[in-house]
């Protein structure tokens, strides 16, 4: 990792940068010349709430979806919107970007697969240099990178869609994939496993059946009652989260799948058998986000908590409490970054047990995603911000 900027440090002449690898030059200006905890870029162009974001750094691709009905691709090297990805007939509320492969899940019940290689031009060294210079000269302010075209004039990226995964009968609300497999969750009360090469569904998991057979959901009337949640649990939450979202979050690793649902329960599944083998009760509101590794599972809920579970014992290791419903999270070995229906982003240090706050949005943050030392956030203020961690 490159050292942070120190007082008295002299920037190398820009002419030296033409001999550098382009990706290295981009990492240089993102890491070395920006103070930690400050917004690096503000990406403007959406006309309504930003619902979710994902990005691939250092290749310079970021994708965002919005309540304005568009899915936008951004070039972070040149700091501009490349165009819109059209094909869905309703809102996109979940996505995953892996290298140049993007999956988007929509309220129209479909999942689309996109290849962004054609719209990711390699920037010239001069453009990388000018970008670095503009960031450094901005000091503590955040350069606003506005898209000059409105939605009607936004370029349409026609040649990127490579496949359509169809089978869900209601909104797709959760999505996770690796290079060959995807799993999706839907308001049709099922999760589906997909083969991305054949674009066929290979397994359907009936969440309602699993909950009833395990005795964890008691009856279908119990699930219906969860749809009319007490108003306090939804107080302050953005329009991104609806009480009817049945599967709020999921993730898999090899054959292990974790899901979080409207009843506030986490379930562990075996994709080889299609059976749920463990239920983790504890949340008192719908699950909105989760992530797990070999030891821990971290989940967020409308009950205004983030819970850290020890998968070896099935017990809660720690609970982080907030003043509003948790909308998004991601963690690594050193930190848990979350948004909780406010304009702030919370960073919890897992070593010092201290919280720090990123401030800059003017409306609730709906989505956070970080890679290495760069964080992207999408908010109901209609903008995407990138931060130096």
Short mmCIF file of C-alpha atoms in Angstrom, two decimals:
data_model
loop_
_atom_site.label_atom_id
_atom_site.label_comp_id
_atom_site.label_asym_id
_atom_site.label_seq_id
_atom_site.Cartn_x
_atom_site.Cartn_y
_atom_site.Cartn_z
CA UNK A 1 0.00 0.00 0.00
CA UNK A 2 1.29 3.41 -0.89
CA UNK A 3 1.87 5.83 1.99
CA UNK A 4 -0.57 8.64 2.72
CA UNK A 5 0.27 12.17 1.64
CA UNK A 6 2.49 13.93 4.16
CA UNK A 7 3.18 17.58 4.67
CA UNK A 8 6.08 18.71 2.56
CA UNK A 9 5.71 15.84 0.11
CA UNK A 10 6.39 16.95 -3.45
CA UNK A 11 4.40 15.40 -6.24
CA UNK A 12 6.42 13.90 -9.04
CA UNK A 13 6.18 15.76 -12.32
CA UNK A 14 3.19 14.72 -14.37
CA UNK A 15 5.43 13.82 -17.29
CA UNK A 16 6.81 10.90 -15.32
CA UNK A 17 3.38 9.28 -15.23
CA UNK A 18 3.35 8.38 -18.90
CA UNK A 19 5.73 5.53 -18.12
CA UNK A 20 3.45 4.12 -15.44
CA UNK A 21 0.88 1.41 -15.84
CA UNK A 22 -2.52 3.08 -16.24
CA UNK A 23 -4.14 1.11 -13.43
CA UNK A 24 -1.21 1.93 -11.16
CA UNK A 25 -1.58 5.62 -11.99
CA UNK A 26 -5.27 5.49 -11.10
CA UNK A 27 -4.59 3.74 -7.80
CA UNK A 28 -1.92 6.35 -7.11
CA UNK A 29 -4.26 9.30 -7.25
CA UNK A 30 -7.00 7.46 -5.36
CA UNK A 31 -4.74 6.35 -2.51
CA UNK A 32 -1.79 8.65 -2.23
CA UNK A 33 -3.17 12.10 -2.88
CA UNK A 34 -6.49 11.92 -1.00
CA UNK A 35 -6.85 12.11 2.75
CA UNK A 36 -8.68 9.25 4.41
CA UNK A 37 -12.33 9.82 5.24
CA UNK A 38 -12.96 12.41 2.51
CA UNK A 39 -15.14 12.07 -0.55
CA UNK A 40 -13.01 11.73 -3.66
CA UNK A 41 -15.65 12.00 -6.38
CA UNK A 42 -19.33 12.86 -6.57
CA UNK A 43 -21.05 11.26 -9.57
CA UNK A 44 -24.17 13.19 -10.55
CA UNK A 45 -26.74 12.38 -13.20
CA UNK A 46 -29.52 10.29 -11.66
CA UNK A 47 -32.84 12.10 -11.31
CA UNK A 48 -34.02 10.15 -8.25
CA UNK A 49 -32.83 7.95 -5.36
CA UNK A 50 -29.81 5.75 -6.08
CA UNK A 51 -30.82 2.23 -5.03
CA UNK A 52 -27.62 0.19 -5.36
CA UNK A 53 -24.04 0.49 -6.57
CA UNK A 54 -21.16 -1.83 -7.34
CA UNK A 55 -17.78 -1.16 -8.86
CA UNK A 56 -14.64 -2.82 -10.09
CA UNK A 57 -11.53 -0.98 -8.98
CA UNK A 58 -8.89 -0.42 -10.37
CA UNK A 59 -10.38 -1.19 -13.79
CA UNK A 60 -12.54 1.86 -13.37
CA UNK A 61 -16.11 0.60 -13.90
CA UNK A 62 -18.95 1.59 -11.58
CA UNK A 63 -22.61 0.72 -12.08
CA UNK A 64 -25.56 2.33 -10.31
CA UNK A 65 -29.33 1.88 -10.43
CA UNK A 66 -31.93 4.43 -9.47
CA UNK A 67 -35.59 5.08 -8.82
CA UNK A 68 -35.47 7.12 -12.04
CA UNK A 69 -35.59 3.78 -13.86
CA UNK A 70 -32.06 3.85 -15.27
CA UNK A 71 -28.99 1.70 -14.75
CA UNK A 72 -25.87 3.76 -15.44
CA UNK A 73 -22.30 2.71 -16.17
CA UNK A 74 -19.55 5.13 -15.12
CA UNK A 75 -15.93 5.41 -16.21
CA UNK A 76 -13.97 6.29 -13.08
CA UNK A 77 -10.78 6.92 -15.06
CA UNK A 78 -12.39 9.71 -17.06
CA UNK A 79 -14.96 10.66 -14.42
CA UNK A 80 -18.02 10.51 -16.64
CA UNK A 81 -21.17 8.53 -17.29
CA UNK A 82 -20.72 6.15 -20.21
CA UNK A 83 -24.41 5.49 -20.78
CA UNK A 84 -27.39 3.47 -19.63
CA UNK A 85 -27.98 -0.28 -19.68
CA UNK A 86 -31.50 -0.76 -21.00
CA UNK A 87 -33.54 -3.93 -21.11
CA UNK A 88 -35.38 -4.21 -17.82
CA UNK A 89 -38.94 -2.94 -17.75
CA UNK A 90 -38.91 -1.98 -14.07
CA UNK A 91 -36.56 -0.90 -11.29
CA UNK A 92 -33.27 -2.70 -10.63
CA UNK A 93 -32.83 -3.17 -6.89
CA UNK A 94 -29.92 -5.63 -6.74
CA UNK A 95 -26.76 -6.17 -8.75
CA UNK A 96 -23.28 -7.62 -8.67
CA UNK A 97 -20.28 -6.60 -10.75
CA UNK A 98 -17.39 -9.07 -11.04
CA UNK A 99 -14.62 -7.87 -13.34
CA UNK A 100 -16.55 -6.95 -16.49
CA UNK A 101 -19.52 -9.27 -15.84
CA UNK A 102 -22.59 -7.62 -14.35
CA UNK A 103 -25.80 -9.22 -13.10
CA UNK A 104 -28.88 -7.11 -12.42
CA UNK A 105 -32.10 -8.20 -10.71
CA UNK A 106 -35.29 -6.27 -11.37
CA UNK A 107 -38.84 -5.75 -10.20
CA UNK A 108 -39.86 -7.14 -13.59
CA UNK A 109 -38.88 -10.59 -12.24
CA UNK A 110 -35.90 -11.09 -14.55
CA UNK A 111 -32.13 -11.18 -14.13
CA UNK A 112 -29.93 -9.89 -16.91
CA UNK A 113 -26.30 -10.68 -17.57
CA UNK A 114 -24.07 -7.98 -19.07
CA UNK A 115 -20.55 -7.91 -20.49
CA UNK A 116 -19.08 -4.46 -19.89
CA UNK A 117 -15.82 -5.06 -21.73
CA UNK A 118 -16.96 -3.18 -24.82
CA UNK A 119 -17.76 -0.04 -22.82
CA UNK A 120 -14.60 0.04 -20.72
CA UNK A 121 -12.06 1.85 -22.90
CA UNK A 122 -8.53 1.98 -21.54
CA UNK A 123 -7.79 5.63 -20.77
CA UNK A 124 -4.73 7.25 -22.20
CA UNK A 125 -1.91 8.12 -19.82
CA UNK A 126 -2.64 11.81 -20.39
CA UNK A 127 -6.23 11.39 -19.21
CA UNK A 128 -5.08 9.49 -16.13
CA UNK A 129 -2.59 12.24 -15.43
CA UNK A 130 -5.14 15.02 -15.79
CA UNK A 131 -7.53 13.15 -13.51
CA UNK A 132 -4.87 12.80 -10.84
CA UNK A 133 -4.01 16.47 -11.11
CA UNK A 134 -7.63 17.56 -10.79
CA UNK A 135 -8.15 15.48 -7.66
CA UNK A 136 -5.05 16.82 -5.96
CA UNK A 137 -5.87 20.42 -6.78
CA UNK A 138 -9.35 20.05 -5.31
CA UNK A 139 -7.98 19.91 -1.79
CA UNK A 140 -10.67 19.05 0.75
CA UNK A 141 -13.53 19.74 -1.59
CA UNK A 142 -15.18 17.05 -3.66
CA UNK A 143 -15.17 17.65 -7.42
CA UNK A 144 -18.68 17.18 -8.75
CA UNK A 145 -18.69 15.15 -11.92
CA UNK A 146 -22.01 16.01 -13.49
CA UNK A 147 -23.45 14.20 -16.47
CA UNK A 148 -24.37 16.83 -19.02
CA UNK A 149 -26.89 14.65 -20.80
CA UNK A 150 -30.34 14.20 -19.32
CA UNK A 151 -32.04 10.80 -19.24
CA UNK A 152 -33.53 11.26 -22.69
CA UNK A 153 -30.15 11.96 -24.29
CA UNK A 154 -28.12 9.44 -22.29
CA UNK A 155 -26.27 7.04 -24.62
CA UNK A 156 -27.77 3.55 -24.64
CA UNK A 157 -25.24 0.72 -24.37
CA UNK A 158 -26.98 -1.73 -26.70
CA UNK A 159 -24.38 -4.45 -27.14
CA UNK A 160 -23.71 -5.32 -23.50
CA UNK A 161 -26.58 -7.67 -22.60
CA UNK A 162 -25.48 -11.29 -23.03
CA UNK A 163 -28.25 -13.19 -21.36
CA UNK A 164 -31.59 -13.22 -19.58
CA UNK A 165 -32.37 -15.44 -16.58
CA UNK A 166 -36.12 -15.96 -16.37
CA UNK A 167 -38.12 -18.00 -13.89
CA UNK A 168 -39.11 -15.83 -10.96
CA UNK A 169 -42.76 -14.84 -10.75
CA UNK A 170 -42.23 -11.65 -8.74
CA UNK A 171 -39.65 -8.96 -7.99
CA UNK A 172 -36.01 -10.05 -7.70
CA UNK A 173 -34.81 -8.57 -4.42
CA UNK A 174 -31.46 -10.25 -3.71
CA UNK A 175 -28.62 -11.52 -5.89
CA UNK A 176 -25.17 -13.04 -5.52
CA UNK A 177 -22.85 -14.71 -8.03
CA UNK A 178 -19.41 -16.09 -8.71
CA UNK A 179 -17.87 -16.82 -12.11
CA UNK A 180 -20.13 -19.76 -12.95
CA UNK A 181 -23.13 -19.65 -10.61
CA UNK A 182 -25.71 -17.16 -9.39
CA UNK A 183 -28.36 -17.37 -6.67
CA UNK A 184 -31.32 -15.00 -6.58
CA UNK A 185 -34.11 -14.31 -4.11
CA UNK A 186 -37.55 -13.06 -4.98
CA UNK A 187 -40.89 -11.96 -3.61
CA UNK A 188 -42.31 -15.16 -5.13
CA UNK A 189 -40.92 -16.71 -1.89
CA UNK A 190 -38.25 -18.73 -3.65
CA UNK A 191 -34.52 -18.62 -4.25
CA UNK A 192 -33.11 -19.95 -7.49
CA UNK A 193 -29.65 -21.22 -8.40
CA UNK A 194 -28.53 -20.49 -11.97
CA UNK A 195 -25.87 -21.90 -14.26
CA UNK A 196 -24.43 -18.76 -15.88
CA UNK A 197 -23.02 -20.67 -18.86
CA UNK A 198 -26.32 -22.26 -19.88
CA UNK A 199 -28.42 -19.48 -18.29
CA UNK A 200 -30.73 -22.14 -16.87
CA UNK A 201 -32.18 -22.57 -13.39
CA UNK A 202 -30.69 -25.69 -11.80
CA UNK A 203 -32.31 -25.53 -8.35
CA UNK A 204 -35.31 -23.83 -6.76
CA UNK A 205 -35.44 -23.37 -2.99
CA UNK A 206 -38.90 -22.90 -1.46
CA UNK A 207 -38.31 -20.60 1.50
CA UNK A 208 -41.89 -20.82 2.75
CA UNK A 209 -41.80 -24.61 2.78
CA UNK A 210 -38.46 -24.64 4.55
CA UNK A 211 -39.67 -22.27 7.25
CA UNK A 212 -42.82 -24.26 7.92
CA UNK A 213 -41.13 -27.67 7.86
CA UNK A 214 -38.45 -26.49 10.26
CA UNK A 215 -41.00 -24.99 12.59
CA UNK A 216 -39.27 -21.65 12.50
CA UNK A 217 -42.02 -19.78 10.73
CA UNK A 218 -44.98 -21.52 12.45
CA UNK A 219 -47.49 -20.97 9.64
CA UNK A 220 -48.16 -18.95 6.54
CA UNK A 221 -50.33 -16.62 8.63
CA UNK A 222 -47.22 -15.82 10.61
CA UNK A 223 -45.49 -14.74 7.43
CA UNK A 224 -48.47 -12.62 6.43
CA UNK A 225 -48.41 -10.89 9.77
CA UNK A 226 -44.77 -10.01 9.20
CA UNK A 227 -45.81 -8.04 6.12
CA UNK A 228 -47.75 -5.61 8.30
CA UNK A 229 -44.75 -4.72 10.46
CA UNK A 230 -45.04 -2.25 13.29
CA UNK A 231 -44.45 1.20 11.91
CA UNK A 232 -41.57 1.86 14.27
CA UNK A 233 -39.45 -0.74 12.54
CA UNK A 234 -39.80 1.07 9.21
CA UNK A 235 -39.51 4.59 10.61
CA UNK A 236 -37.08 6.63 8.54
CA UNK A 237 -36.27 3.91 6.02
CA UNK A 238 -36.01 4.93 2.38
CA UNK A 239 -38.33 3.81 -0.40
CA UNK A 240 -35.75 1.23 -1.45
CA UNK A 241 -36.98 -1.19 1.23
CA UNK A 242 -40.57 -2.32 1.05
CA UNK A 243 -42.30 -4.35 3.77
CA UNK A 244 -43.16 -6.95 1.11
CA UNK A 245 -39.52 -7.85 0.33
CA UNK A 246 -39.60 -11.53 1.23
CA UNK A 247 -35.91 -12.37 0.66
CA UNK A 248 -33.92 -9.36 1.80
CA UNK A 249 -30.37 -10.66 1.35
CA UNK A 250 -28.35 -13.75 0.47
CA UNK A 251 -24.81 -14.95 -0.20
CA UNK A 252 -23.22 -18.29 -1.04
CA UNK A 253 -19.73 -19.73 -0.84
CA UNK A 254 -19.09 -23.10 -2.46
CA UNK A 255 -22.15 -25.13 -1.39
CA UNK A 256 -23.05 -22.99 1.64
CA UNK A 257 -25.86 -20.46 1.18
CA UNK A 258 -27.08 -17.92 3.75
CA UNK A 259 -30.40 -16.12 3.36
CA UNK A 260 -32.18 -13.43 5.34
CA UNK A 261 -35.93 -13.03 5.10
CA UNK A 262 -38.89 -10.92 6.13
CA UNK A 263 -39.42 -12.85 9.39
CA UNK A 264 -36.05 -11.65 10.71
CA UNK A 265 -34.44 -15.08 10.51
CA UNK A 266 -31.19 -16.16 8.90
CA UNK A 267 -31.06 -19.61 7.33
CA UNK A 268 -28.10 -21.68 6.24
CA UNK A 269 -28.67 -23.95 3.24
CA UNK A 270 -26.76 -26.74 1.49
CA UNK A 271 -26.92 -26.17 -2.27
CA UNK A 272 -26.12 -29.84 -2.90
CA UNK A 273 -29.38 -30.95 -1.28
CA UNK A 274 -31.47 -27.79 -1.44
CA UNK A 275 -32.22 -28.11 2.27
CA UNK A 276 -32.01 -25.57 5.07
CA UNK A 277 -29.99 -27.08 7.92
CA UNK A 278 -29.72 -24.20 10.41
CA UNK A 279 -31.84 -21.23 11.46
CA UNK A 280 -30.43 -18.23 13.32
CA UNK A 281 -33.24 -16.32 15.07
CA UNK A 282 -32.53 -13.02 16.80
CA UNK A 283 -33.49 -10.09 14.62
CA UNK A 284 -36.92 -8.61 15.30
CA UNK A 285 -37.38 -7.07 11.85
CA UNK A 286 -36.81 -8.08 8.22
CA UNK A 287 -33.23 -8.79 7.14
CA UNK A 288 -31.97 -6.22 4.64
CA UNK A 289 -28.30 -7.23 4.17
CA UNK A 290 -25.80 -9.93 5.12
CA UNK A 291 -22.32 -11.26 4.45
CA UNK A 292 -20.40 -14.24 5.82
CA UNK A 293 -16.95 -15.79 5.78
CA UNK A 294 -15.50 -18.99 7.27
CA UNK A 295 -16.16 -17.93 10.87
CA UNK A 296 -18.60 -15.02 11.08
CA UNK A 297 -21.88 -13.92 9.54
CA UNK A 298 -22.81 -10.23 9.76
CA UNK A 299 -26.43 -9.23 9.20
CA UNK A 300 -28.38 -5.96 9.14
CA UNK A 301 -32.08 -5.47 9.73
CA UNK A 302 -34.89 -2.95 9.97
CA UNK A 303 -34.73 -3.59 13.73
CA UNK A 304 -31.88 -1.03 13.70
CA UNK A 305 -29.11 -3.49 14.55
CA UNK A 306 -26.13 -5.14 12.90
CA UNK A 307 -25.49 -8.56 14.45
CA UNK A 308 -22.22 -10.46 14.26
CA UNK A 309 -22.76 -14.23 14.48
CA UNK A 310 -20.25 -16.96 15.26
CA UNK A 311 -21.06 -19.69 12.74
CA UNK A 312 -19.25 -22.30 14.83
CA UNK A 313 -21.71 -21.92 17.71
CA UNK A 314 -24.68 -20.27 16.02
CA UNK A 315 -24.71 -17.51 18.64
CA UNK A 316 -24.50 -13.72 18.42
CA UNK A 317 -20.93 -12.58 19.01
CA UNK A 318 -21.69 -8.85 19.08
CA UNK A 319 -24.53 -6.42 18.31
CA UNK A 320 -24.18 -2.91 16.90
CA UNK A 321 -27.20 -0.70 17.58
CA UNK A 322 -28.24 2.31 15.50
CA UNK A 323 -31.03 4.87 15.55
CA UNK A 324 -32.56 3.83 12.24
CA UNK A 325 -33.00 0.72 10.08
CA UNK A 326 -29.85 -0.75 8.54
CA UNK A 327 -29.93 -0.61 4.74
CA UNK A 328 -26.57 -2.01 3.59
CA UNK A 329 -23.28 -3.42 4.90
CA UNK A 330 -19.97 -4.97 3.95
CA UNK A 331 -17.12 -6.21 6.12
CA UNK A 332 -13.56 -7.49 6.00
CA UNK A 333 -11.17 -8.64 8.72
CA UNK A 334 -10.69 -5.13 10.08
CA UNK A 335 -13.97 -3.24 9.69
CA UNK A 336 -17.71 -3.32 9.16
CA UNK A 337 -19.04 -0.53 6.96
CA UNK A 338 -22.78 0.05 7.04
CA UNK A 339 -25.50 2.54 6.18
CA UNK A 340 -28.58 2.89 8.33
CA UNK A 341 -31.19 5.05 6.61
CA UNK A 342 -29.39 8.27 7.50
CA UNK A 343 -27.12 10.46 5.42
CA UNK A 344 -24.05 9.10 7.25
CA UNK A 345 -21.92 5.98 6.71
CA UNK A 346 -20.71 4.09 9.78
CA UNK A 347 -17.28 2.42 9.94
CA UNK A 348 -16.84 0.03 12.86
CA UNK A 349 -13.25 -0.95 13.66
CA UNK A 350 -13.26 -4.63 14.64
CA UNK A 351 -9.94 -4.27 16.47
CA UNK A 352 -10.44 -1.09 18.50
CA UNK A 353 -14.26 -1.48 18.69
CA UNK A 354 -14.61 2.19 17.77
CA UNK A 355 -17.02 3.82 15.32
CA UNK A 356 -16.19 6.55 12.82
CA UNK A 357 -18.57 8.39 10.51
CA UNK A 358 -18.35 9.49 6.87
CA UNK A 359 -20.47 12.57 6.18
CA UNK A 360 -21.27 14.09 2.80
CA UNK A 361 -24.62 12.81 1.53
CA UNK A 362 -27.70 14.94 2.09
CA UNK A 363 -30.26 12.11 2.22
CA UNK A 364 -30.34 8.49 3.47
CA UNK A 365 -27.64 6.18 2.11
CA UNK A 366 -29.12 3.06 0.50
CA UNK A 367 -26.03 1.15 -0.64
CA UNK A 368 -22.36 0.87 0.31
CA UNK A 369 -19.64 -1.14 -1.41
CA UNK A 370 -15.89 -1.05 -0.88
CA UNK A 371 -12.89 -2.60 -2.54
CA UNK A 372 -9.45 -2.25 -1.03
CA UNK A 373 -9.20 1.39 0.10
CA UNK A 374 -12.04 2.86 -1.98
CA UNK A 375 -15.70 3.00 -0.89
CA UNK A 376 -18.70 3.74 -3.11
CA UNK A 377 -22.05 4.86 -1.70
CA UNK A 378 -25.43 5.52 -3.32
CA UNK A 379 -28.03 7.72 -1.67
CA UNK A 380 -31.54 9.07 -1.90
CA UNK A 381 -29.94 12.44 -2.71
CA UNK A 382 -29.49 11.02 -6.22
CA UNK A 383 -25.68 10.92 -6.26
CA UNK A 384 -22.93 8.33 -5.94
CA UNK A 385 -19.90 9.22 -3.85
CA UNK A 386 -16.48 7.59 -3.77
CA UNK A 387 -14.46 7.80 -0.58
CA UNK A 388 -10.85 7.16 0.39
CA UNK A 389 -10.68 4.74 3.33
#
